[in-house]
Amino acid sequence: MKCIEIIITSTNTEIDINCESTKIKQVFINLIKNAIDAMENNGEIRIIIDKVSDHIQVRVIDQGAGIPQELLMKIGEPFYTTKEKGTGLGLMVCYQIIEKHEGTIHVDSKVGVGTTFTITFPIPKAT
Ligand SMILES: Nc1ncnc2c1ncn2[C@@H]1O[C@H](COP(=O)(O)OP(=O)(O)O)[C@@H](O)[C@H]1O
Ligand SMILES: [Mg+2]
């Protein structure tokens, strides 16, 4: 319904992590849907995958409305939503799933510029 481009880039050709793939898919669906919701009718969402020291980092970067500084702390709280038909559960689920994978999730945002969700995963130990 919108004209939004999703661009995925990775600095490494192949990166493996240990995960429950359906859950991780859920995380990215939630983040990308939020990014689309936050954006007007056009723009781009960039997904950048990097290997950073001892973990894998995935950034979901949008050009949406952004989140005011004073509301950033509410992000991930159950039932916190600014949408008429929102549930306020998407991010809570994302936080839970990432925590179970021993990863981290962090949000940076600037009103009028956009929002970046940064997720990290541990690199599996070689066996
Ligand atoms: N990428 C984003 N840009 C701006 N605001 C966001 C973004 N992601 C989440 N939010 C804010 O966080 C709230 C909670 O998100 P979420 O837990 O997914 O619930 P919902 O999408 O049902 O509102 C959203 O209502 C919105 O205000
Ligand atoms: Mg959501």
XYZ file of N, CA and C and ligand atoms in Angstrom:
409
model
N 0.822 -1.214 0.000
C 0.000 0.000 0.000
C 0.858 1.268 0.000
N 2.103 1.109 0.414
C 3.022 2.245 0.363
C 4.123 1.896 -0.625
N 4.884 2.900 -0.996
C 5.966 2.647 -1.953
C 7.293 2.667 -1.189
N 7.505 1.637 -0.412
C 8.685 1.589 0.450
C 9.618 0.478 -0.030
N 10.879 0.840 -0.150
C 11.858 -0.132 -0.613
C 12.613 -0.704 0.586
N 12.808 -1.985 0.586
C 13.580 -2.619 1.663
C 14.909 -3.088 1.074
N 15.980 -2.551 1.608
C 17.305 -2.832 1.052
C 18.130 -3.578 2.101
N 18.591 -4.743 1.741
C 19.362 -5.555 2.687
C 20.809 -5.600 2.237
N 21.722 -5.255 3.140
C 23.133 -5.377 2.791
C 23.884 -6.096 3.908
N 24.891 -6.814 3.487
C 25.702 -7.557 4.443
C 27.157 -7.463 4.033
N 28.013 -7.227 5.012
C 29.436 -7.131 4.680
C 30.071 -8.514 4.574
N 29.419 -9.512 5.137
C 29.964 -10.873 5.069
C 29.058 -11.698 4.163
N 29.664 -12.571 3.400
C 28.848 -13.347 2.469
C 27.979 -14.359 3.199
N 28.516 -14.939 4.239
C 27.731 -15.954 4.939
C 27.911 -15.835 6.447
N 26.807 -15.715 7.145
C 26.864 -15.600 8.595
C 25.867 -16.584 9.181
N 26.314 -17.428 10.075
C 25.405 -18.358 10.735
C 25.232 -17.962 12.193
N 23.997 -18.109 12.667
C 23.764 -17.959 14.101
C 22.938 -19.156 14.565
N 22.984 -19.412 15.859
C 22.121 -20.437 16.432
C 20.812 -19.776 16.790
N 19.732 -20.234 16.188
C 18.459 -19.599 16.554
C 17.280 -20.486 16.213
N 16.164 -20.095 16.796
C 14.911 -20.716 16.419
C 14.383 -19.828 15.293
N 14.487 -20.314 14.064
C 14.305 -19.415 12.913
C 12.917 -18.803 12.821
N 11.879 -19.534 13.232
C 10.534 -18.944 13.141
C 10.400 -17.754 14.094
N 11.079 -17.859 15.238
C 11.012 -16.758 16.211
C 11.763 -15.527 15.692
N 12.916 -15.793 15.095
C 13.709 -14.668 14.593
C 12.993 -14.008 13.412
N 12.311 -14.830 12.619
C 11.504 -14.283 11.532
C 10.432 -13.351 12.118
N 9.829 -13.784 13.202
C 8.802 -12.981 13.872
C 9.369 -11.626 14.318
N 10.574 -11.657 14.871
C 11.214 -10.415 15.308
C 11.343 -9.445 14.139
N 11.861 -9.941 13.024
C 12.098 -9.034 11.903
C 10.798 -8.591 11.233
N 9.809 -9.464 11.211
C 8.497 -9.043 10.689
C 7.967 -7.891 11.549
N 8.038 -8.039 12.869
C 7.560 -6.978 13.771
C 8.313 -5.667 13.539
N 9.637 -5.757 13.453
C 10.426 -4.533 13.303
C 10.162 -3.861 11.960
N 10.058 -4.671 10.915
C 9.846 -4.093 9.578
C 8.435 -3.518 9.463
N 7.457 -4.193 10.070
C 6.095 -3.644 10.050
C 6.028 -2.316 10.802
N 6.680 -2.248 11.933
C 6.724 -0.979 12.671
C 7.383 0.112 11.831
N 8.458 -0.263 11.150
C 9.163 0.718 10.312
C 8.236 1.225 9.207
N 7.512 0.312 8.583
C 6.576 0.709 7.522
C 5.488 1.614 8.098
N 4.955 1.242 9.256
C 3.913 2.063 9.898
C 4.405 3.483 10.176
N 5.675 3.587 10.534
C 6.221 4.892 10.939
C 6.506 5.800 9.749
N 6.506 5.210 8.549
C 6.886 5.988 7.372
C 5.689 6.482 6.581
N 5.916 7.573 5.872
C 4.891 8.098 4.963
C 4.789 7.162 3.770
N 4.366 7.710 2.669
C 4.085 6.829 1.532
C 5.298 6.340 0.760
N 6.441 6.923 1.033
C 7.607 6.388 0.338
C 8.864 6.576 1.161
N 9.898 5.905 0.711
C 11.160 5.956 1.437
C 11.787 4.576 1.446
N 12.842 4.439 2.223
C 13.495 3.131 2.258
C 13.780 2.669 3.686
N 13.755 1.358 3.804
C 14.136 0.710 5.059
C 15.419 -0.042 4.735
N 16.442 0.232 5.484
C 17.701 -0.470 5.230
C 17.959 -1.479 6.332
N 18.362 -2.656 5.927
C 18.702 -3.704 6.882
C 20.169 -4.031 6.643
N 20.974 -3.774 7.654
C 22.422 -3.933 7.479
C 22.934 -4.978 8.464
N 23.560 -5.982 7.912
C 24.081 -7.084 8.725
C 25.609 -7.005 8.750
N 26.160 -6.987 9.935
C 27.616 -6.881 10.079
C 28.104 -7.850 11.129
N 29.376 -8.186 10.998
C 30.034 -8.932 12.063
C 30.833 -7.890 12.838
N 30.523 -7.720 14.124
C 31.199 -6.698 14.926
C 31.843 -7.399 16.110
N 33.142 -7.386 16.139
C 33.957 -8.122 17.118
C 33.377 -9.506 17.399
N 32.772 -9.715 18.570
C 32.367 -11.094 18.879
C 30.859 -11.306 18.725
N 30.219 -10.472 17.936
C 28.807 -10.746 17.686
C 28.361 -10.335 16.289
N 27.162 -10.783 15.960
C 26.543 -10.406 14.696
C 25.568 -9.278 14.995
N 25.651 -8.245 14.184
C 24.779 -7.092 14.398
C 23.854 -6.910 13.193
N 22.573 -6.722 13.485
C 21.603 -6.445 12.421
C 20.921 -5.130 12.763
N 20.982 -4.202 11.848
C 20.313 -2.918 12.065
C 19.136 -2.770 11.105
N 18.008 -2.358 11.658
C 16.826 -2.060 10.837
C 16.632 -0.551 10.935
N 16.863 0.119 9.819
C 16.918 1.582 9.822
C 15.767 2.140 8.980
N 14.926 2.941 9.612
C 13.832 3.519 8.823
C 13.963 5.037 8.723
N 13.156 5.595 7.848
C 13.135 7.047 7.644
C 11.781 7.576 8.104
N 11.291 6.994 9.203
C 9.959 7.331 9.685
C 9.922 8.535 10.604
N 8.806 8.648 11.294
C 8.542 9.817 12.135
C 9.491 9.930 13.329
N 10.057 8.807 13.742
C 10.932 8.821 14.908
C 10.155 8.736 16.209
N 10.888 8.551 17.290
C 10.280 8.391 18.617
C 10.859 9.484 19.516
N 10.002 10.322 20.126
C 10.520 11.366 21.006
C 11.333 10.764 22.156
N 12.392 11.451 22.503
C 13.318 11.012 23.563
C 12.599 10.517 24.820
N 11.590 11.268 25.268
C 10.914 10.933 26.530
C 10.045 9.681 26.411
N 9.816 9.210 25.188
C 9.004 7.996 25.022
C 9.853 6.761 24.737
N 11.147 6.992 24.517
C 12.033 5.865 24.179
C 12.026 4.790 25.260
N 11.927 5.223 26.510
C 11.973 4.249 27.608
C 10.718 3.376 27.657
N 9.667 3.815 27.004
C 8.432 3.024 26.994
C 8.455 1.921 25.934
N 9.409 2.033 25.022
C 9.507 1.073 23.933
C 9.749 -0.334 24.494
N 8.921 -1.266 24.108
C 9.059 -2.640 24.601
C 8.185 -2.938 25.802
N 7.610 -1.887 26.383
C 6.674 -2.091 27.499
C 5.381 -2.702 26.961
N 4.821 -3.700 27.671
C 3.573 -4.283 27.180
C 2.463 -3.231 27.082
N 1.735 -3.310 26.011
C 0.556 -2.455 25.728
C 0.879 -0.995 25.456
N 2.157 -0.673 25.329
C 2.469 0.694 24.921
C 2.312 0.792 23.408
N 1.358 1.571 22.971
C 1.158 1.775 21.541
C 0.699 3.194 21.284
N 1.064 3.727 20.125
C 0.572 5.048 19.729
C -0.363 4.914 18.528
N -0.710 3.628 18.214
C -1.535 3.391 17.019
C -2.972 3.086 17.423
N -3.890 3.562 16.608
C -5.306 3.363 16.895
C -5.643 1.880 17.052
N -5.070 1.075 16.158
C -5.356 -0.357 16.229
C -4.139 -1.167 16.658
N -3.236 -0.523 17.360
C -2.036 -1.219 17.806
C -2.312 -2.096 19.027
N -1.407 -3.052 19.237
C -1.536 -3.895 20.428
C -0.481 -3.523 21.480
N 0.603 -2.946 21.011
C 1.693 -2.654 21.933
C 2.368 -3.912 22.464
N 2.257 -4.976 21.689
C 2.869 -6.238 22.131
C 4.025 -6.674 21.237
N 4.082 -6.102 20.039
C 5.099 -6.537 19.067
C 6.515 -6.438 19.602
N 6.848 -5.278 20.137
C 8.231 -5.092 20.591
C 8.523 -5.882 21.857
N 7.511 -6.010 22.715
C 7.712 -6.810 23.927
C 8.118 -8.238 23.530
N 7.407 -8.769 22.532
C 7.733 -10.113 22.047
C 9.148 -10.131 21.449
N 9.489 -9.105 20.703
C 10.842 -9.030 20.131
C 11.901 -9.069 21.230
N 11.703 -8.272 22.270
C 12.670 -8.241 23.376
C 12.801 -9.618 24.024
N 11.655 -10.279 24.229
C 11.693 -11.603 24.863
C 12.450 -12.614 24.002
N 12.156 -12.594 22.703
C 12.801 -13.573 21.808
C 14.304 -13.326 21.748
N 14.684 -12.065 21.609
C 16.114 -11.751 21.498
C 16.844 -12.105 22.807
N 16.194 -11.843 23.912
C 16.788 -12.184 25.208
C 17.032 -13.699 25.308
N 16.055 -14.474 24.851
C 16.194 -15.934 24.869
C 17.354 -16.412 24.001
N 17.669 -15.614 22.985
C 18.785 -15.970 22.107
C 20.103 -15.379 22.595
N 20.083 -14.859 23.800
C 21.267 -14.234 24.402
C 21.794 -13.079 23.574
N 20.858 -12.391 22.947
C 21.226 -11.222 22.159
C 20.794 -9.949 22.855
N 20.973 -8.850 22.150
C 20.547 -7.562 22.693
C 19.747 -6.812 21.639
N 18.937 -5.881 22.112
C 18.158 -5.047 21.199
C 18.216 -3.616 21.723
N 18.497 -2.711 20.825
C 18.728 -1.325 21.232
C 18.057 -0.399 20.218
N 17.501 0.692 20.708
C 16.840 1.615 19.774
C 17.424 3.015 19.853
N 17.662 3.569 18.676
C 18.100 4.968 18.539
C 17.081 5.658 17.660
N 16.727 6.881 18.001
C 15.712 7.524 17.187
C 15.856 9.020 17.211
N 15.459 9.635 16.115
C 15.462 11.092 16.050
C 14.167 11.510 15.379
N 13.399 12.327 16.076
C 12.111 12.765 15.539
C 12.328 13.469 14.195
N 11.549 13.054 13.213
C 11.639 13.660 11.890
C 12.735 13.089 11.013
N 13.580 12.243 11.588
C 14.694 11.661 10.809
C 14.500 10.160 10.640
N 14.239 9.478 11.752
C 14.007 8.041 11.650
C 14.486 7.287 12.870
N 14.333 5.980 12.771
C 14.617 5.111 13.907
C 15.495 3.951 13.468
N 16.414 3.578 14.337
C 17.265 2.415 14.078
C 17.126 1.432 15.225
N 16.721 0.220 14.916
C 16.753 -0.860 15.885
C 18.009 -1.686 15.611
N 18.817 -1.870 16.641
C 20.046 -2.651 16.488
C 19.924 -3.918 17.320
N 20.084 -5.032 16.644
C 20.001 -6.319 17.326
C 21.350 -6.998 17.229
N 21.766 -7.614 18.319
C 23.003 -8.391 18.234
C 22.726 -9.837 18.633
N 23.484 -10.709 18.013
C 23.432 -12.134 18.333
C 24.846 -12.592 18.646
N 24.984 -13.494 19.603
C 26.321 -14.047 19.814
C 26.726 -14.918 18.619
N 28.009 -14.941 18.328
C 28.500 -15.835 17.278
C 28.648 -17.223 17.887
N 28.075 -18.242 17.241
C 28.177 -19.577 17.830
C 29.638 -20.026 17.924
N 29.958 -20.694 18.998
C 31.333 -21.206 19.165
C 31.556 -22.361 18.208
N 32.719 -22.386 17.611
C 33.040 -23.481 16.691
C 33.113 -24.777 17.469
N 32.559 -25.829 16.883
C 32.569 -27.110 17.611
C 33.534 -28.094 16.945
N 10.256 2.129 13.834
C 9.468 2.860 14.646
N 9.327 4.199 14.436
C 8.557 4.962 15.261
N 7.874 4.476 16.326
C 7.991 3.159 16.567
C 8.775 2.284 15.758
N 8.699 1.031 16.269
C 7.884 1.128 17.333
N 7.445 2.383 17.520
C 6.554 2.857 18.599
O 6.454 1.841 19.584
C 5.085 1.481 19.791
C 4.982 0.018 20.179
O 5.327 -0.833 19.085
P 4.807 -2.335 19.100
O 5.194 -2.979 20.387
O 5.264 -3.019 17.845
O 3.220 -2.196 19.110
P 2.233 -1.682 17.958
O 2.951 -1.768 16.629
O 1.067 -2.606 18.042
O 1.873 -0.265 18.331
C 4.387 1.863 18.490
O 3.005 2.102 18.677
C 5.134 3.138 18.093
O 4.664 4.256 18.796
Mg 4.218 -3.355 16.002
